[in-house]
Amino acid sequence: MTTQMFAMIVQRGKRVFPHFFVAVLIALLLLLIVNDRNWRPLQGKADWQAASNYSQAGAHFAIDRDIETWWSSYLAMTFGMWVQVDVGKIVTMNGVALHVTERNKGAQPRAWTVKVSPDGKEWQPARARDAITSGKTLLIPFDAARARFVQVIQTAVSVTPSPWCINELDVMQ
């Protein structure tokens, strides 16, 4: 009797399994698409513009797609320093990733705020989430926002005389 029941379950499973598998796969793909924690770098960096209120001339090194170059404030991190990126068009963004190399590992900000803007004039604070630090990357996630500009502003004074450095900045979507 047990063998017959097992055979019946297996036969029913053969008919149900493909449908179940497809349904689970679709559900997982939908979760992946709508999950706002599914960060991936925004493409098209060649068209971006970077600016800063410290060391403006070198701001482009933060987005030049070369981890061996970097933007530096050249002065110790202080309250009010900012770096901003114009991605060229309004997009949905949900985070900023600041990358450094081993040489600049101590040059990540300790506290910050992020603002977004559709035009570079009217700024709104991004609704921040807990930052994620992984090795030499600082991911600053925030609630998804439609914007063209994103600005990271230092909100603390560094305890060391280290300047703020960014080897590469990615806007996440």
mmCIF file of C-alpha atoms in Angstrom, residues 43-50 63 65 85-89 148:
data_model
loop_
_atom_site.group_PDB
_atom_site.id
_atom_site.type_symbol
_atom_site.label_atom_id
_atom_site.label_comp_id
_atom_site.label_asym_id
_atom_site.label_seq_id
_atom_site.Cartn_x
_atom_site.Cartn_y
_atom_site.Cartn_z
ATOM 1 C CA GLN A 43 25.190 53.172 -15.617
ATOM 2 C CA GLY A 44 26.405 56.025 -17.844
ATOM 3 C CA LYS A 45 29.143 57.559 -15.688
ATOM 4 C CA ALA A 46 30.811 59.049 -18.754
ATOM 5 C CA ASP A 47 28.015 61.642 -18.858
ATOM 6 C CA TRP A 48 28.048 62.505 -15.144
ATOM 7 C CA GLN A 49 29.416 65.686 -13.594
ATOM 8 C CA ALA A 50 30.864 65.915 -10.092
ATOM 9 C CA ILE A 63 33.497 59.338 -10.909
ATOM 10 C CA ARG A 65 35.732 54.795 -13.307
ATOM 11 C CA VAL A 85 26.973 64.245 -8.659
ATOM 12 C CA ASP A 86 24.760 65.235 -11.572
ATOM 13 C CA VAL A 87 23.791 62.030 -13.390
ATOM 14 C CA GLY A 88 22.435 64.011 -16.357
ATOM 15 C CA LYS A 89 18.766 63.040 -16.165
ATOM 16 C CA ARG A 148 19.061 64.061 -11.122
#
